[in-house]
Short mmCIF file of C-alpha atoms in Angstrom, two decimals:
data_model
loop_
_atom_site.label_atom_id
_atom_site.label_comp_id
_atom_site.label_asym_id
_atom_site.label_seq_id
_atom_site.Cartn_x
_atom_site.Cartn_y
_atom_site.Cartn_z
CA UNK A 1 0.00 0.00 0.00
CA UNK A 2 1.60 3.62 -0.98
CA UNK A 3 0.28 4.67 2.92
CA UNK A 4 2.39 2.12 4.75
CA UNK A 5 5.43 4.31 4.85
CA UNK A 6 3.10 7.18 5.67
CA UNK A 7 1.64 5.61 8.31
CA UNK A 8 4.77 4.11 9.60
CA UNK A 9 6.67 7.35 9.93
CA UNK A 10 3.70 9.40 10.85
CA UNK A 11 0.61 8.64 11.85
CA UNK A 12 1.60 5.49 14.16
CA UNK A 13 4.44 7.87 16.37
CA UNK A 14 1.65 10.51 16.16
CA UNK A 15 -1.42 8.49 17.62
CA UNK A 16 0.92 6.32 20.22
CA UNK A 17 2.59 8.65 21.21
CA UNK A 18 0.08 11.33 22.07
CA UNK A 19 -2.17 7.94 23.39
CA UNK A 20 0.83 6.92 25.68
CA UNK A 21 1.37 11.07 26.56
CA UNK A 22 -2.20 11.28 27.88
CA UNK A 23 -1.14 8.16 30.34
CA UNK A 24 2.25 10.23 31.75
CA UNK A 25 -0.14 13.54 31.90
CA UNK A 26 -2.76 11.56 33.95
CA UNK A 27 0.04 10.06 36.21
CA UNK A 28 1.86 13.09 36.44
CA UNK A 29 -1.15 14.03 39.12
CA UNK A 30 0.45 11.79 41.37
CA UNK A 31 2.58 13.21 44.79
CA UNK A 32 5.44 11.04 43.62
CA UNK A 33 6.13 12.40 39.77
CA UNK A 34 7.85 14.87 41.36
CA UNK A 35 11.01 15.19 38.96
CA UNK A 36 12.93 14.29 36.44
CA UNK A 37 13.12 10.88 37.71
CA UNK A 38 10.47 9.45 38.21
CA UNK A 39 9.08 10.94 35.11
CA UNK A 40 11.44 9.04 33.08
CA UNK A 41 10.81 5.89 35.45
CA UNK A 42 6.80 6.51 35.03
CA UNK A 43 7.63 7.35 31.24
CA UNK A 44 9.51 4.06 30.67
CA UNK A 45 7.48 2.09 32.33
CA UNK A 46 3.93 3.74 30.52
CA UNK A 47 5.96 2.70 27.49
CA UNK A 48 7.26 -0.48 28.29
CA UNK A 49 3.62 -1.44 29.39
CA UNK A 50 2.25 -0.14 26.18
CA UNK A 51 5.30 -2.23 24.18
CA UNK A 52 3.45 -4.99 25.50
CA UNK A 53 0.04 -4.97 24.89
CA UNK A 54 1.31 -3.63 20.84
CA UNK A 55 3.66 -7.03 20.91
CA UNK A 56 0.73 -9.06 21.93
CA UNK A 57 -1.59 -7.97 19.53
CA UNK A 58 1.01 -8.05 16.99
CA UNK A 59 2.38 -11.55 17.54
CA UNK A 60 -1.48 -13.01 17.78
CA UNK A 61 -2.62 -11.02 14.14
CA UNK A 62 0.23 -9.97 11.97
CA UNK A 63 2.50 -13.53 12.81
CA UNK A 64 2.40 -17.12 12.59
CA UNK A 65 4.77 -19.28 13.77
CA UNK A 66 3.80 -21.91 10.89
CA UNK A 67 3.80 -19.47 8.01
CA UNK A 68 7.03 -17.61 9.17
CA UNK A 69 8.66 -20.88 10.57
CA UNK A 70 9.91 -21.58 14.17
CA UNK A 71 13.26 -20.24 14.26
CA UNK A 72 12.21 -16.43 12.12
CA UNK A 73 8.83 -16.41 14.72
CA UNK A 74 11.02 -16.99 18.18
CA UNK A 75 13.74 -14.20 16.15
CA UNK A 76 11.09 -11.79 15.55
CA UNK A 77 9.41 -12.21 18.93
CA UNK A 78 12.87 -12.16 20.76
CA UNK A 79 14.06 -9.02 18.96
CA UNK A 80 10.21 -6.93 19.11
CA UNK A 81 10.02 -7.89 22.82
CA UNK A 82 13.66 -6.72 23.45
CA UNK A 83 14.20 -3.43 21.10
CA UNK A 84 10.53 -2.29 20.48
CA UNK A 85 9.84 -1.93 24.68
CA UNK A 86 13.25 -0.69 24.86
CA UNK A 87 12.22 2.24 22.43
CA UNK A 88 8.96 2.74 23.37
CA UNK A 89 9.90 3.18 26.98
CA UNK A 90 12.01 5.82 25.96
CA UNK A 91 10.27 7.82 23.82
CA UNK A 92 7.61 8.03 26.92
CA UNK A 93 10.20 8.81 28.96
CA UNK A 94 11.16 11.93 26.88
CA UNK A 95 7.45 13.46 27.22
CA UNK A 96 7.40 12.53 31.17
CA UNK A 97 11.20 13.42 31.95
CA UNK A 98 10.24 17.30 30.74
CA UNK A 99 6.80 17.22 32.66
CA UNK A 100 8.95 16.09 36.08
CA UNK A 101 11.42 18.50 35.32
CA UNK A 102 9.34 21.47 35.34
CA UNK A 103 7.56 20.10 38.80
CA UNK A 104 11.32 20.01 40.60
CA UNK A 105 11.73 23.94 39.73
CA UNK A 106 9.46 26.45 41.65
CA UNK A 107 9.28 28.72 39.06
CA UNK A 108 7.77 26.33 36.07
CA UNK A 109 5.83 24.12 38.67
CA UNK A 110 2.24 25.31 37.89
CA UNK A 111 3.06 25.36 33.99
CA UNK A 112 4.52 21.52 34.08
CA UNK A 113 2.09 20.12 32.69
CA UNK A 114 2.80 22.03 29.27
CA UNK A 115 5.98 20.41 29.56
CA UNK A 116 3.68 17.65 27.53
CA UNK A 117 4.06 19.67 24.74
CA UNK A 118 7.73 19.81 24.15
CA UNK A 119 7.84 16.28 25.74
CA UNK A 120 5.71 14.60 23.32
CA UNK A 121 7.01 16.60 19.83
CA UNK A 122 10.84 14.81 21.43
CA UNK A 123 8.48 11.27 21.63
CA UNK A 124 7.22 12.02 18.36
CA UNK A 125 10.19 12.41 16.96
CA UNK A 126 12.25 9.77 18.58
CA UNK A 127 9.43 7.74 17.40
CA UNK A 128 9.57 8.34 13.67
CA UNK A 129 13.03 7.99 13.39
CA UNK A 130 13.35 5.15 14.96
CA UNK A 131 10.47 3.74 12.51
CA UNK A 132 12.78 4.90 9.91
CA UNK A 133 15.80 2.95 11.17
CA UNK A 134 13.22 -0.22 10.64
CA UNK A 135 12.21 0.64 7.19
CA UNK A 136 16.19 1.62 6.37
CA UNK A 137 16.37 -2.25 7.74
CA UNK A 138 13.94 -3.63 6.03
CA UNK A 139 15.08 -1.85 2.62
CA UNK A 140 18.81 -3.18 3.32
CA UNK A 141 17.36 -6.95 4.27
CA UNK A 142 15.33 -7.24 1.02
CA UNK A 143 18.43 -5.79 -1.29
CA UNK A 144 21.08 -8.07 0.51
CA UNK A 145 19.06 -10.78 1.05
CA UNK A 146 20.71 -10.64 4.52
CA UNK A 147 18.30 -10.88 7.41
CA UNK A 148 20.69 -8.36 9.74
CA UNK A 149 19.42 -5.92 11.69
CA UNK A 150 21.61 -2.54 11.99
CA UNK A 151 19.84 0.80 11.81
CA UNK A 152 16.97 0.40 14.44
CA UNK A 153 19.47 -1.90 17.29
CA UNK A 154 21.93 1.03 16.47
CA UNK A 155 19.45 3.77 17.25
CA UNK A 156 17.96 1.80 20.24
CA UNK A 157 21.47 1.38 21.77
CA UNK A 158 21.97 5.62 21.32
CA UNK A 159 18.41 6.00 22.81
CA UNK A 160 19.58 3.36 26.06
CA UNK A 161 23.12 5.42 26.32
CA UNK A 162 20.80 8.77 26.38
CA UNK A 163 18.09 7.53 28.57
CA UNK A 164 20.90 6.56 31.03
CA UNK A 165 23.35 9.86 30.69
CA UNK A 166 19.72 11.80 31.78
CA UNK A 167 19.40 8.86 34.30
CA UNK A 168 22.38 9.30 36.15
CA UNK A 169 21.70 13.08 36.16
CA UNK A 170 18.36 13.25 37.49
CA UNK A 171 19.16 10.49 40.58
CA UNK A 172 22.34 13.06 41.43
CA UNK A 173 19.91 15.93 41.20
CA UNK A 174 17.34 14.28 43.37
CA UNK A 175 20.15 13.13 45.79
CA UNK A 176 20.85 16.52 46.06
CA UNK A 177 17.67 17.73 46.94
CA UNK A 178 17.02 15.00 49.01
CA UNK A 179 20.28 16.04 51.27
CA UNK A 180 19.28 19.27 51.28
CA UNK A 181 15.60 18.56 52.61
CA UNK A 182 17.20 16.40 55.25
CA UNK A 183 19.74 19.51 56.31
CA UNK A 184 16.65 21.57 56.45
CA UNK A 185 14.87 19.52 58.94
CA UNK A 186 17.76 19.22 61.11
CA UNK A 187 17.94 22.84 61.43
#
C-alpha cells in the first residue's frame, strides 16, 4: 500500500505517542512524579507497558509461527520484545522526563504540565526515526538478502546510552535535593 510508509513514519508515532502522553499527563497528578526521575521511570514504564500490549496484539494477528517458521517467529518475537519496549519506553520517557522537570523547579511548577508539549514533539520524533531505522532495515534486508538488523538496534542502543546519561543526572539531582531537605529539617 503507498500509505504504509506514511503511516509508519507518521501517523503510528503521532497516535501512540500522544495515546501513551495522555497516560504520563494523567500520572503526572500523582505526589510522587515529582522530577525528572520518576518521570522518566513513570515514562519508561507507561511505554514499556504499552510495548506490551502492541507485541501481543502483533504476535497473535500480523505472525504465525507456521507461516514464518519456528526459528524467524522466536527471532522476531525475541528481537520486538527486546528493542521495540526498549524504544517505546524511551520515547515516553522523553514526554514525562520534561513534565517532572518542570515540577522540581518552583518557578515552572504550575506550567509543568505544558511540559507535555515539548515532551511529546521529542516522543514524536524519537518515534519516527526510529520507525525509519526499521524501514532503512527492512530496505537493506530485502536488497542483501541478509536478514541483519543494523539501523533500528543502532538507534535503540543511542536511545539506552541517552536515557541513562539523563538517568544518572536526574538520581544526582534528586540526591541533592534529598540532602538538602534532610539539612533543612535538622535545622
Amino acid at each position: 500500500s503507498t500509505l504504509f510508509p506514511y503511516t509508519t513514519l507518521f501517523r503510528s508515532p503521532f497516535v501512540e505517542e500522544t495515546l501513551k502522553g495522555i497516560g504520563v499527563l494523567i500520572s503526572s497528578w500523582h505526589h510522587e512524579f515529582d522530577d525528572t526521575l520518576s518521570g522518566l521511570l513513570f515514562g519508561f514504564t507507561i511505554g514499556v507497558g504499552f510495548s506490551f500490549v502492541e507485541n501481543w496484539f502483533y504476535f497473535s494477528s500480523r505472525t504465525n509461527p507456521f507461516e514464518l517458521g519456528i526459528v524467524p517467529w522466536i527471532s522476531l518475537v525475541l528481537y520486538r520484545s527486546f528493542f521495540n519496549s526498549i524504544a517505546h519506553g524511551c520515547f515516553t520517557a522523553a514526554t514525562a522526563a520534561v513534565i517532572g522537570y518542570m515540577k522540581s523547579h518552583p518557578r515552572a511548577f504550575n506550567m509543568a504540565r505544558f511540559g507535555f508539549l515539548p515532551g511529546l514533539f521529542a516522543a514524536i520524533s524519537l518515534h519516527v526515526i526510529f520507525n525509519l531505522s526499521a524501514l532503512l532495515d527492512g530496505f537493506v534486508i530485502a536488497k542483501y538478502e541478509i536478514p541483519v538488523f543494523l539501523f533500528n538496534p543502532l538507534l535503540v542502543g543511542v536511545m539506552t546510552v541517552m536515557f541513562l546519561v539523563v538517568f544518572v543526572s536526574a538520581t544526582k539531582e534528586e540526591k541533592i535535593r534529598y540532602l538538602g531537605r534532610k539539612a533543612l529539617s535538622m535545622v
